[in-house]
Coordinates of C-alpha atoms and ligand atoms in Angstrom, one line a residue:
M1 CA -2.8 1.6 15.1
C2 CA -2.7 2.6 11.3
G3 CA -5.9 2.8 9.4
I4 CA -6.6 0.9 6.1
V5 CA -9.2 1.5 3.4
G6 CA -10.0 -0.4 0.2
Y7 CA -12.5 0.0 -2.6
I8 CA -13.4 -2.2 -5.6
G9 CA -16.3 -1.1 -7.8
T10 CA -17.1 1.0 -10.8
R11 CA -16.5 4.5 -9.4
K12 CA -13.1 6.4 -9.3
A13 CA -11.5 4.8 -6.2
S14 CA -9.1 7.7 -5.1
P15 CA -11.8 10.1 -3.6
I16 CA -13.4 7.2 -1.7
L17 CA -10.1 6.0 -0.4
I18 CA -9.0 9.5 0.7
N19 CA -12.4 10.2 2.3
G20 CA -12.1 6.9 4.3
L21 CA -8.5 7.7 5.3
L22 CA -9.6 11.2 6.6
R23 CA -12.0 9.4 8.9
L24 CA -9.4 6.9 10.1
E25 CA -6.7 9.5 10.8
Y26 CA -7.4 9.1 14.5
R27 CA -5.6 5.7 14.1
G28 CA -2.3 7.3 13.1
Y29 CA -1.2 10.3 11.1
D30 CA 2.6 9.9 10.4
S31 CA 2.1 9.3 6.7
A32 CA -0.6 8.5 4.1
G33 CA -0.8 6.9 0.7
I34 CA -3.0 5.2 -1.8
A35 CA -2.4 2.7 -4.6
T36 CA -4.8 2.2 -7.6
L37 CA -5.0 -0.1 -10.5
E38 CA -4.8 2.2 -13.6
D39 CA -4.8 1.1 -17.3
E40 CA -1.0 1.3 -17.3
G41 CA -0.6 -0.7 -14.1
L42 CA -0.2 -0.1 -10.4
T43 CA 0.1 3.6 -9.3
V44 CA 1.3 4.4 -5.8
M45 CA 1.0 8.0 -4.4
K46 CA 2.2 8.6 -0.8
D47 CA 3.8 11.1 1.5
K48 CA 4.9 11.9 5.0
G49 CA 2.4 13.7 7.3
R50 CA -1.3 14.0 7.3
V51 CA -3.8 12.6 4.8
K52 CA -4.6 16.0 3.5
N53 CA -1.0 16.2 2.1
L54 CA -2.2 13.6 -0.5
Y55 CA -4.2 16.4 -2.3
N56 CA -0.8 18.2 -3.1
I57 CA 0.6 15.2 -4.9
P58 CA 0.7 16.1 -8.6
G59 CA -1.5 13.8 -10.7
I60 CA -3.6 12.4 -7.8
D61 CA -6.8 14.0 -9.3
D62 CA -6.1 12.3 -12.6
L63 CA -6.3 8.7 -11.2
K64 CA -9.0 6.8 -12.8
G65 CA -8.7 3.4 -11.3
T66 CA -11.7 1.7 -9.8
I67 CA -9.8 -0.6 -7.5
G68 CA -7.5 0.8 -4.8
I69 CA -6.1 0.4 -1.4
A70 CA -5.0 3.1 1.1
H71 CA -3.3 3.6 4.4
T72 CA -2.7 6.2 7.2
R73 CA 0.3 5.3 9.3
W74 CA 1.2 5.3 13.0
A75 CA 4.9 4.5 12.7
T76 CA 6.4 1.4 14.4
H77 CA 9.3 0.2 12.3
G78 CA 11.1 3.0 10.6
K79 CA 10.6 6.7 11.1
P80 CA 7.8 8.6 9.5
S81 CA 9.1 9.3 5.9
K82 CA 7.9 8.9 2.3
E83 CA 9.8 5.6 1.8
N84 CA 8.4 4.1 4.9
S85 CA 4.8 5.1 4.0
H86 CA 2.3 2.6 2.7
P87 CA 1.2 1.3 0.2
H88 CA 4.5 -0.8 -0.3
V89 CA 5.2 -2.7 -3.5
D90 CA 7.4 -5.7 -4.4
N91 CA 10.6 -5.3 -6.4
S92 CA 8.8 -5.8 -9.8
K93 CA 6.1 -3.2 -8.8
S94 CA 3.4 -5.8 -9.6
F95 CA 1.9 -6.2 -6.1
S96 CA 0.9 -3.5 -3.7
V97 CA 0.1 -4.0 0.0
V98 CA -1.1 -2.0 3.0
H99 CA -0.7 -3.4 6.4
N100 CA -1.8 -2.6 9.9
G101 CA 0.0 -4.5 12.6
I102 CA 3.6 -5.8 13.3
I103 CA 5.4 -8.6 11.5
E104 CA 7.6 -9.9 14.3
N105 CA 9.7 -12.2 12.2
Y106 CA 10.4 -9.6 9.5
N107 CA 14.2 -9.8 9.9
E108 CA 14.2 -13.5 9.3
L109 CA 11.8 -13.0 6.2
R110 CA 14.1 -10.2 4.9
K111 CA 17.0 -12.5 5.0
F112 CA 15.1 -15.3 3.3
L113 CA 14.1 -12.9 0.5
T114 CA 17.5 -11.1 0.3
D115 CA 19.2 -14.4 -0.2
K116 CA 16.8 -14.9 -3.2
G117 CA 17.9 -11.6 -4.7
Y118 CA 15.1 -9.3 -3.4
K119 CA 16.1 -5.7 -2.3
F120 CA 14.5 -3.5 0.3
Y121 CA 14.0 0.2 0.1
S122 CA 12.3 1.0 3.5
Q123 CA 13.0 0.2 7.1
T124 CA 9.5 -1.2 7.6
D125 CA 8.4 -4.7 8.5
T126 CA 5.7 -4.5 5.9
E127 CA 7.9 -4.5 2.8
V128 CA 8.5 -8.2 3.2
I129 CA 4.8 -8.9 2.4
P130 CA 4.5 -7.8 -1.2
N131 CA 7.9 -9.5 -2.0
L132 CA 6.8 -12.7 -0.4
I133 CA 3.5 -12.5 -2.4
H134 CA 5.7 -12.0 -5.6
Y135 CA 7.8 -15.0 -4.6
Y136 CA 4.9 -17.4 -4.2
Y137 CA 2.9 -16.0 -7.1
N138 CA 5.8 -16.7 -9.5
K139 CA 6.1 -20.3 -8.1
D140 CA 2.4 -21.1 -8.8
T141 CA 2.0 -22.6 -12.2
K142 CA -1.8 -22.6 -12.2
N143 CA -3.5 -19.5 -13.8
D144 CA -7.0 -18.9 -12.4
D145 CA -9.0 -16.5 -10.4
M146 CA -7.6 -17.8 -7.2
K147 CA -3.9 -17.3 -8.0
L148 CA -3.5 -14.0 -6.2
L149 CA -5.4 -15.4 -3.2
R150 CA -3.1 -18.4 -3.1
A151 CA 0.0 -16.3 -3.1
V152 CA -1.3 -14.0 -0.3
N153 CA -2.3 -17.1 1.6
K154 CA 1.1 -18.7 1.3
A155 CA 2.8 -15.4 2.3
C156 CA 0.7 -15.1 5.3
K157 CA 1.5 -18.5 6.5
D158 CA 5.1 -17.3 6.8
L159 CA 4.2 -14.3 8.9
K160 CA 4.4 -14.1 12.7
G161 CA 2.7 -11.2 14.5
S162 CA -0.4 -9.2 13.8
F163 CA -1.7 -8.0 10.4
A164 CA -4.7 -6.6 8.6
V165 CA -3.6 -6.6 5.0
E166 CA -5.0 -5.6 1.7
V167 CA -3.4 -6.6 -1.6
I168 CA -4.0 -5.7 -5.2
S169 CA -1.9 -6.7 -8.3
K170 CA -1.5 -5.5 -11.8
Y171 CA -1.9 -9.1 -12.8
D172 CA -5.5 -9.3 -11.6
K173 CA -7.6 -6.3 -12.2
E174 CA -10.8 -8.0 -11.0
H175 CA -9.9 -8.8 -7.5
M176 CA -8.6 -7.6 -4.2
V177 CA -7.5 -9.9 -1.4
V178 CA -7.7 -9.1 2.3
V179 CA -6.8 -11.0 5.5
R180 CA -6.6 -10.3 9.1
K181 CA -4.9 -11.6 12.3
D182 CA -5.1 -9.8 15.5
S183 CA -5.7 -6.4 13.7
P184 CA -9.0 -5.0 12.8
L185 CA -10.5 -5.1 9.3
V186 CA -14.2 -4.9 8.2
I187 CA -15.7 -5.4 4.8
G188 CA -18.6 -3.3 3.6
K189 CA -20.9 -4.8 1.0
G190 CA -22.3 -2.4 -1.6
D191 CA -24.3 -2.8 -4.8
G192 CA -21.7 -3.6 -7.6
E193 CA -19.0 -2.3 -5.2
N194 CA -17.4 -3.3 -2.0
Y195 CA -15.3 -1.5 0.7
I196 CA -12.7 -2.4 3.2
S197 CA -11.9 -0.4 6.4
S198 CA -10.2 -0.7 9.7
D199 CA -13.4 0.4 11.4
I200 CA -17.1 0.6 10.6
P201 CA -17.7 4.4 10.9
A202 CA -15.2 5.2 8.2
I203 CA -17.4 3.7 5.5
L204 CA -20.8 3.9 7.1
S205 CA -21.8 6.7 4.7
F206 CA -21.4 4.0 1.8
T207 CA -23.1 1.0 3.4
K208 CA -24.7 -0.4 6.5
D209 CA -24.0 -4.0 5.6
F210 CA -20.8 -5.5 6.9
Y211 CA -18.9 -8.7 7.0
L212 CA -16.5 -9.3 9.9
L213 CA -13.5 -11.5 9.4
N214 CA -12.2 -13.8 12.1
D215 CA -8.5 -14.2 12.6
L216 CA -6.8 -15.8 9.6
E217 CA -9.8 -15.6 7.4
F218 CA -9.2 -14.4 3.8
A219 CA -11.6 -12.6 1.6
L220 CA -11.4 -12.5 -2.2
L221 CA -13.4 -9.5 -3.4
S222 CA -14.6 -8.7 -6.9
R223 CA -17.1 -5.9 -7.8
D224 CA -20.1 -8.1 -7.4
D225 CA -19.0 -10.7 -5.0
I226 CA -17.1 -11.5 -1.8
K227 CA -15.9 -15.0 -1.1
F228 CA -14.5 -16.1 2.2
Y229 CA -11.8 -18.7 3.0
D230 CA -10.0 -20.2 6.0
I231 CA -6.2 -20.6 6.3
D232 CA -6.4 -23.8 4.2
L233 CA -8.5 -22.0 1.6
N234 CA -11.7 -23.9 2.4
P235 CA -14.7 -21.8 1.7
V236 CA -16.3 -20.1 4.8
E237 CA -20.0 -19.0 5.0
K238 CA -20.5 -15.5 6.4
R239 CA -23.7 -13.6 7.3
V240 CA -24.0 -9.9 6.6
Q241 CA -24.4 -7.8 9.8
V242 CA -26.5 -4.8 9.5
I243 CA -25.0 -1.9 11.5
E244 CA -27.6 0.5 12.9
W245 CA -25.2 3.4 13.7
D246 CA -26.2 6.6 12.0
A247 CA -23.5 7.9 9.6
A248 CA -24.1 11.4 10.9
S249 CA -23.1 10.4 14.4
A250 CA -19.5 10.0 13.1
E251 CA -19.5 13.7 11.9
K252 CA -18.7 16.8 13.9
E253 CA -22.3 18.3 13.5
G254 CA -21.2 21.9 14.1
Y255 CA -18.8 21.3 17.0
E256 CA -15.2 22.5 16.4
D257 CA -13.8 19.2 17.4
Y258 CA -14.9 15.7 17.9
M259 CA -13.8 15.7 21.5
L260 CA -16.1 18.7 22.4
K261 CA -19.0 17.0 20.5
E262 CA -18.3 13.7 22.4
I263 CA -18.2 15.4 25.7
H264 CA -21.6 17.0 25.0
E265 CA -23.0 13.6 23.8
Q266 CA -22.6 12.1 27.2
P267 CA -26.2 12.5 28.3
T268 CA -27.3 10.5 25.2
A269 CA -24.5 8.0 25.5
I270 CA -25.5 7.2 29.1
R271 CA -29.2 7.1 28.3
E272 CA -28.5 4.7 25.5
T273 CA -26.2 2.5 27.7
I274 CA -28.8 2.3 30.4
G275 CA -31.4 1.5 27.7
A276 CA -33.9 -1.1 28.8
K277 CA -31.6 -2.7 31.3
L278 CA -32.9 -0.6 34.2
N279 CA -36.6 0.0 34.9
E280 CA -37.9 1.1 38.3
G281 CA -39.5 -1.7 40.2
S282 CA -37.9 -4.5 38.1
K283 CA -34.6 -6.2 38.3
C284 CA -31.6 -5.1 36.2
D285 CA -31.8 -7.1 33.0
F286 CA -28.7 -8.6 31.3
D287 CA -30.4 -11.1 29.1
E288 CA -27.2 -12.0 27.3
L289 CA -25.6 -13.1 30.5
K290 CA -27.0 -16.2 32.2
F291 CA -25.0 -15.9 35.4
T292 CA -26.7 -17.9 38.2
K293 CA -26.6 -17.3 41.9
E294 CA -24.6 -20.5 42.3
Y295 CA -22.1 -19.4 39.8
L296 CA -21.6 -16.0 41.3
Q297 CA -21.3 -17.4 44.8
G298 CA -18.5 -19.6 43.6
V299 CA -16.5 -16.8 42.0
N300 CA -13.2 -16.5 43.9
K301 CA -12.1 -13.2 42.3
I302 CA -13.1 -10.7 39.7
Y303 CA -10.4 -9.2 37.5
L304 CA -11.1 -6.0 35.6
V305 CA -8.4 -5.7 32.9
A306 CA -7.9 -2.8 30.5
C307 CA -5.7 0.0 29.3
G308 CA -5.7 3.7 29.8
T309 CA -9.0 5.3 30.3
A310 CA -10.9 1.9 30.2
M311 CA -8.7 0.8 33.1
H312 CA -9.7 3.9 35.0
A313 CA -13.4 3.0 34.5
G314 CA -12.4 -0.4 35.9
L315 CA -11.1 1.2 39.1
A316 CA -14.6 2.7 39.6
G317 CA -16.0 -0.7 38.9
K318 CA -13.9 -2.3 41.6
V319 CA -15.3 0.0 44.2
M320 CA -18.9 -0.9 43.3
L321 CA -18.3 -4.7 42.9
E322 CA -16.6 -5.0 46.3
K323 CA -18.9 -2.8 48.2
L324 CA -22.1 -4.1 46.9
C325 CA -21.4 -7.7 45.8
K326 CA -18.6 -8.4 48.3
I327 CA -16.6 -10.2 45.7
P328 CA -12.9 -9.5 45.9
T329 CA -12.0 -7.5 42.7
E330 CA -8.7 -6.6 41.3
V331 CA -8.0 -4.0 38.5
D332 CA -5.0 -4.7 36.3
I333 CA -3.3 -3.0 33.4
A334 CA -3.6 -5.4 30.4
S335 CA 0.0 -5.1 29.4
E336 CA 1.2 -6.1 32.9
F337 CA -1.5 -8.7 33.5
R338 CA -0.5 -10.7 30.4
Y339 CA 3.1 -11.2 31.5
R340 CA 2.8 -11.6 35.2
D341 CA 1.2 -15.0 35.4
P342 CA -1.9 -14.0 37.4
I343 CA -3.5 -16.5 39.7
I344 CA -6.6 -17.5 37.8
D345 CA -8.8 -20.6 37.6
D346 CA -12.2 -21.7 36.5
K347 CA -13.6 -19.9 39.5
T348 CA -12.3 -16.5 38.4
L349 CA -14.3 -14.1 36.4
C350 CA -12.2 -11.9 34.1
I351 CA -13.8 -8.7 32.7
F352 CA -12.1 -6.9 29.9
I353 CA -13.0 -3.3 29.1
S354 CA -12.1 -1.7 25.8
Q355 CA -13.9 1.1 23.9
S356 CA -12.5 -0.1 20.5
G357 CA -12.5 -3.8 21.3
E358 CA -9.2 -3.9 19.4
T359 CA -6.5 -3.1 22.0
A360 CA -3.8 -5.7 21.5
D361 CA -2.8 -6.0 25.1
T362 CA -6.4 -6.3 26.4
I363 CA -7.1 -9.0 23.8
A364 CA -3.9 -10.9 24.7
A365 CA -4.9 -10.7 28.4
L366 CA -8.3 -12.2 27.5
K367 CA -6.7 -15.1 25.6
L368 CA -4.5 -15.8 28.5
S369 CA -7.5 -15.8 30.9
R370 CA -9.3 -18.3 28.7
E371 CA -6.2 -20.6 28.5
K372 CA -6.3 -20.6 32.4
K373 CA -10.0 -21.6 32.2
A374 CA -11.5 -18.3 33.6
R375 CA -14.9 -17.1 32.4
T376 CA -14.4 -14.1 30.2
L377 CA -16.7 -11.1 29.7
A378 CA -16.0 -8.2 27.3
I379 CA -17.3 -4.7 27.7
T380 CA -16.9 -2.7 24.6
N381 CA -18.4 -0.1 22.4
V382 CA -18.0 -1.7 19.1
I383 CA -20.2 -4.5 18.0
G384 CA -18.3 -7.2 16.2
S385 CA -14.9 -5.9 17.4
S386 CA -12.2 -8.5 17.8
I387 CA -12.6 -8.7 21.6
T388 CA -16.3 -9.8 21.2
R389 CA -15.1 -12.7 19.1
E390 CA -12.7 -13.9 21.8
A391 CA -14.8 -13.5 24.9
D392 CA -17.3 -16.0 26.4
Y393 CA -19.8 -13.1 26.9
S394 CA -19.9 -9.5 25.5
I395 CA -21.9 -6.6 26.8
Y396 CA -22.0 -3.2 25.1
T397 CA -21.8 0.5 26.0
H398 CA -23.9 2.4 23.5
A399 CA -21.9 5.6 23.3
G400 CA -21.8 5.7 19.5
P401 CA -18.6 6.1 17.5
E402 CA -15.9 7.8 19.6
I403 CA -13.5 9.5 17.1
A404 CA -11.3 11.8 19.3
V405 CA -8.2 10.0 20.6
A406 CA -9.0 11.3 24.1
S407 CA -11.7 9.1 25.5
T408 CA -14.7 10.9 27.1
K409 CA -18.2 9.4 26.5
A410 CA -16.8 5.9 26.3
Y411 CA -15.4 6.3 29.9
T412 CA -18.7 7.6 31.4
S413 CA -20.6 4.9 29.6
Q414 CA -18.3 2.2 30.8
V415 CA -18.7 3.4 34.4
V416 CA -22.5 3.2 33.9
L417 CA -22.3 -0.2 32.5
L418 CA -20.1 -1.4 35.3
A419 CA -22.7 0.0 37.7
L420 CA -25.5 -1.9 36.0
L421 CA -23.5 -5.1 36.0
T422 CA -22.8 -4.7 39.7
I423 CA -26.5 -4.3 40.3
Y424 CA -27.3 -7.3 38.2
F425 CA -24.7 -9.4 40.2
A426 CA -26.0 -8.1 43.5
E427 CA -29.6 -8.8 42.6
T428 CA -28.7 -12.3 41.4
L429 CA -26.9 -12.9 44.7
G430 CA -29.6 -11.3 46.7
V431 CA -27.3 -8.9 48.6
S432 CA -27.1 -5.2 49.4
K433 CA -30.8 -4.7 48.5
K434 CA -31.3 -1.2 50.0
E435 CA -28.0 0.1 48.4
V436 CA -28.9 -1.4 45.1
E437 CA -32.4 0.2 45.0
D438 CA -30.8 3.6 45.9
L439 CA -28.2 3.2 43.2
K440 CA -30.8 2.4 40.6
K441 CA -32.6 5.7 41.2
E442 CA -29.4 7.6 41.0
I443 CA -28.5 5.9 37.7
I444 CA -31.8 6.8 36.1
E445 CA -31.2 10.5 37.1
L446 CA -27.7 10.6 35.6
P447 CA -28.4 11.9 32.1
K448 CA -30.2 14.9 33.4
K449 CA -27.4 15.6 35.9
V450 CA -24.8 15.3 33.2
E451 CA -26.7 18.0 31.3
E452 CA -26.4 20.2 34.5
V453 CA -22.6 19.5 34.8
L454 CA -22.1 20.6 31.1
K455 CA -23.2 24.1 32.2
T456 CA -20.0 24.5 34.1
D457 CA -18.3 25.0 30.7
E458 CA -17.7 28.7 31.0
Q459 CA -16.3 28.6 34.6
V460 CA -13.9 25.7 33.7
R461 CA -12.8 27.5 30.5
E462 CA -11.9 30.6 32.5
F463 CA -9.7 28.5 34.9
G464 CA -8.2 26.8 31.8
H465 CA -7.2 30.3 30.5
R466 CA -5.4 31.0 33.8
I467 CA -3.3 27.8 33.9
Y468 CA -2.8 26.8 30.2
Q469 CA 0.9 27.8 30.3
E470 CA 1.7 25.7 33.3
K471 CA 4.3 22.9 33.2
D472 CA 2.9 20.7 36.0
V473 CA -0.5 20.1 37.4
F474 CA -1.5 17.8 40.3
F475 CA -4.8 16.0 40.7
L476 CA -5.8 14.7 44.1
G477 CA -8.8 12.7 45.5
R478 CA -9.7 10.0 47.9
G479 CA -11.6 6.7 47.3
I480 CA -13.5 6.8 44.1
D481 CA -12.5 10.5 43.6
E482 CA -8.9 9.3 43.3
T483 CA -9.9 7.2 40.2
V484 CA -11.2 10.4 38.6
A485 CA -8.0 12.3 39.6
R486 CA -6.1 9.6 37.6
E487 CA -8.4 9.8 34.6
S488 CA -8.2 13.6 34.6
A489 CA -4.4 13.7 34.8
L490 CA -4.3 11.3 31.8
K491 CA -6.7 13.4 29.8
L492 CA -4.6 16.6 30.5
K493 CA -1.3 14.9 29.6
E494 CA -2.5 13.4 26.3
I495 CA -4.1 16.5 24.8
S496 CA -2.3 19.5 26.3
Y497 CA 1.2 18.0 26.8
I498 CA 1.3 19.4 30.3
H499 CA 2.9 17.1 32.8
A500 CA 0.1 15.9 35.2
D501 CA 0.3 13.6 38.1
S502 CA -2.4 12.2 40.3
Y503 CA -2.2 11.0 43.9
P504 CA -4.5 9.8 46.6
A505 CA -4.8 13.0 48.6
G506 CA -3.6 11.5 51.8
E507 CA -0.4 10.2 50.1
L508 CA 0.9 13.7 49.2
K509 CA 2.8 14.2 52.4
H510 CA 4.7 11.0 51.9
G511 CA 6.8 12.6 49.2
P512 CA 5.1 14.5 46.4
I513 CA 4.4 17.5 48.5
A514 CA 8.1 18.4 48.1
L515 CA 7.1 19.4 44.5
I516 CA 4.5 21.9 45.7
E517 CA 5.6 25.5 45.5
N518 CA 4.3 28.9 44.9
G519 CA 1.8 29.1 42.0
I520 CA 1.6 25.4 41.2
T521 CA -1.9 24.2 40.2
V522 CA -3.5 21.5 42.4
I523 CA -6.9 20.2 41.3
S524 CA -9.0 18.1 43.6
I525 CA -12.2 16.1 43.4
M526 CA -14.4 15.7 46.5
T527 CA -17.7 13.9 46.2
D528 CA -17.6 11.3 49.0
P529 CA -19.3 12.8 52.1
K530 CA -17.2 10.5 54.3
L531 CA -13.9 11.7 52.9
V532 CA -14.5 15.4 52.0
E533 CA -13.1 16.8 55.3
K534 CA -10.0 14.7 55.0
T535 CA -9.4 16.0 51.4
V536 CA -10.0 19.6 52.4
S537 CA -7.3 19.2 55.0
N538 CA -4.9 17.9 52.4
I539 CA -5.7 20.8 50.1
Q540 CA -5.2 23.2 53.0
E541 CA -1.7 21.8 53.2
V542 CA -0.9 22.7 49.6
I543 CA -2.7 26.1 49.8
T544 CA -0.3 26.9 52.7
R545 CA 2.6 26.2 50.3
G546 CA 1.2 28.6 47.7
A547 CA -0.8 26.3 45.4
K548 CA -3.5 27.6 43.0
T549 CA -6.6 25.3 43.6
L550 CA -9.6 24.1 41.6
V551 CA -12.1 21.9 43.4
V552 CA -14.8 19.8 41.7
T553 CA -17.4 18.9 44.4
N554 CA -21.0 18.1 45.2
Q555 CA -20.4 18.7 48.9
K556 CA -20.6 21.9 51.0
V557 CA -17.2 23.4 51.1
D558 CA -15.9 26.9 52.0
D559 CA -15.7 28.3 48.5
K560 CA -13.5 31.1 49.8
M561 CA -10.7 28.7 50.7
F562 CA -10.1 27.8 47.0
D563 CA -9.4 29.7 43.8
T564 CA -12.3 28.1 41.9
V565 CA -14.9 25.7 43.0
V566 CA -17.0 23.9 40.4
H567 CA -20.2 22.7 42.0
I568 CA -21.9 19.6 40.5
P569 CA -25.1 17.9 41.4
E570 CA -25.2 15.3 44.2
T571 CA -25.3 11.6 43.4
S572 CA -24.3 8.3 44.9
P573 CA -20.5 8.2 45.4
F574 CA -20.5 5.0 43.3
V575 CA -21.4 6.8 40.1
S576 CA -20.0 10.2 41.0
P577 CA -17.1 9.8 38.5
I578 CA -19.6 10.1 35.8
L579 CA -20.4 13.7 36.9
S580 CA -17.1 14.8 38.4
V581 CA -14.9 13.9 35.5
I582 CA -16.9 16.1 33.0
P583 CA -15.5 19.5 34.2
L584 CA -12.1 18.1 34.0
Q585 CA -12.6 16.7 30.5
L586 CA -13.7 20.2 29.6
L587 CA -10.7 21.7 31.3
S588 CA -8.2 19.6 29.3
Y589 CA -10.1 20.4 26.1
Y590 CA -9.9 24.2 26.7
I591 CA -6.3 24.2 27.7
S592 CA -5.4 22.2 24.5
K593 CA -7.4 24.7 22.5
E594 CA -5.6 27.7 24.2
K595 CA -2.3 26.2 23.3
G596 CA -3.4 25.8 19.7
L597 CA -2.9 22.1 19.7
D598 CA -4.8 19.5 17.7
V599 CA -7.2 18.3 20.2
D600 CA -8.6 15.3 18.4
K601 CA -5.2 14.0 17.2
P602 CA -2.6 14.6 19.8
R603 CA 1.0 13.8 18.9
N604 CA 2.4 10.3 19.1
L605 CA -1.0 8.7 19.9
A606 CA -3.6 6.7 18.1
K607 CA -7.1 5.9 19.0
S608 CA -6.8 2.1 18.7
V609 CA -3.7 0.6 20.1
T610 CA -3.5 -2.6 18.1
V611 CA 0.2 -3.2 18.7
E612 CA 1.7 -4.2 22.1
Ligands
M6R701 O1 -10.1 1.1 22.9 P1 -9.6 0.9 24.3 O2 -10.6 1.4 25.4 O3 -9.1 -0.4 24.6 O4 -8.3 1.9 24.5 C1 -7.6 1.9 25.7 C2 -6.7 3.1 25.8 O5 -5.8 3.1 24.7 C3 -7.5 4.4 25.7 O6 -8.4 4.5 26.7 C4 -6.5 5.6 25.9 O7 -5.9 5.6 27.1 C5 -7.2 7.0 25.6 N1 -6.5 7.7 24.6 C6 -7.3 7.9 26.8 O8 -8.0 9.0 26.5

C-alpha cells in the first residue's frame, strides 16, 4: 500500500511528481504530499485526502526544484491527517523521506532517538527514518558524494519490517537515495533525468527502461547516472529491462472508469495470455518450465496460495488440476498458510497467484514454502515484481496494467493461465487425453465468447438499477460455480459496500436460509450440466420464501421461474468462470455507479496490499 514517486533531472519536479501520484492513487488515497529541493532548502507540501488536493496548496505552482519525492498514503500507523502525511522530515528539516511499508520496531527506534533528544510530531512509524538518517549523517566525518548514501544505509540497518524509501537532503542537491525491502520500487532511466515509482505504469509515459531493485539494494541517483549497492555498500551491476507495455494501456481511453475499461479488455487479456502457448494439434508450451513426467508423478500435493480474487482463481485451478491431472490440490489463503505450519516437503509444488506480485502475505507464504524445500511457481501479471524474484519459476498473465482496485481482467486471465498449466501438466503426465483436447478447443474459443457475454451489459444494468439500494445480497452456486459466487460476492462488497455472502447452493438449508425473507436478492450461477437441476431446486426454495432472483447460466432453464436470467455461451465447466463472472463484474460496477461511489478507488482499500 502507499505509492511513492521520485524525480531527479533538469525539469520542474513537482508536475512530474503529482502526475505520477495520480496514477498511483489506487495504492492508497488517505493523504498525499511532495518534497522538492529548492534554492532555499527543502520544501514540503502535503495534505489529508486525495492527490488532487495538492493543487489547492498555496505556492505549489511556484516550486522550481528539479529533485523531488512524493507519496500517496494508505494509513497504517496514525490516522489520515496532515501531520501523518508523507514526506516526513527530521527535526532539523534537512532530510526528507517517503516510505511505503511498515517499520515494525519503530517504538524501539523512537525511544532510542528520544533519548538522544529527538522529538516526534506524527504518530507514524516513518518519522523515525529521517531522524535516524540525521543521526548517522552527523556522526560521519567524511565529506564525499556517498555521505547521504552511507547515512541511509546505516539507518536501514536499524529498521525491521518492510520499506521502500526515497531520501533527499538539503546537504546534497545532486543526489537522491532509494532502497527497498519487501515493498515495491522501480527505477526508470531517462536521458539526463531519472524516475522512481512504486510501479511501472505510473512512469511509463516517461521511459520504457527500468532497473529493478532486489531486497536491501540501494541506488544512488544523480541526473546522469544511477549506481547500485548491496547492504554492505559493495557496488552491484544491474541490467536495464525494457518494458514493452504501451503507456496508453494505462489510460482510461474514453471509458468512464478503469474498472469498466478493464472489464471490456478481457477478450484481449485472455487472447494475450493464451498467446503462443496453445496451438491446435500441438502440445501446450511452457518453455520456461522444465517439469518432467518423473517430477510431476512424484508430486505429493499442489498448493495454490493467494489472497482475495487471486485466491478465487486458485479455487477454479484446483478443480482443473484434480480432475485432469489427478494430483491432490489444496487452495489456501496466504495470510493463513504462512502461520499454520502447512505440511510441505520437497515433493510439494506450491503455486502462488498474485496480479501485482507484491502482496506481502503471498510473498511471505512463498518464502516459507522455499524454506520447507517445496518447488515454487509464481503466477503474476507484473514482470519483475517481487514475487518473481523469490520464486523458482514464474509464468505470466498478459492482462496489461490493472489499475482499478477491483480485479477483473487479472482474474479471468489467471483462470485461463491455470487452465493452460493444467493442460501442460496433463500432457506431460500423459493423462486425460480426450478431456484435454476438448478443453484446448474451448480455450481457443474463449475470447470470442467473452465478447458475446459483454453484450449482456444492458440487461445486467437494469437488474442493478432494481437492487442498488439493497442491504444484503446472496450468491449461490455448486462446484466451480460456487467459486464464481465467492468472487462475485467479493466484487459487490468491495465497490458497492453492500453486504454480500456466498454459499454452496446445497448448504443454504443448513443455516443461511433463515436470512431469506420477502424481497431479498439471491443471485445464482449455473453452468455445470450435472449440477444445474440441483441448483434450480435450491433457488426454488428461496423463491418460495419471497427472494428476487438473478440467474447466470449457459444451460436450459425455465426463464419464467426467475426474475432475470442472463444467458451466456456454453463452454467447458472447467473454464466457465471466465464467462459467468463477467455479468456479475458488470452488475457490481453498475450498482456502484448508481450509488454514486468511486468505483476505481473504493474506501479503505488499496490495489497492492504490501503490508500484512
Ligand atoms: O495483487 P494480488 O493479486 O496479490 O492481490 C490480491 C488481492 O488483494 C486482490 O485480488 C483483492 O482481493 C482485489 N481487490 C479484489 O478485487
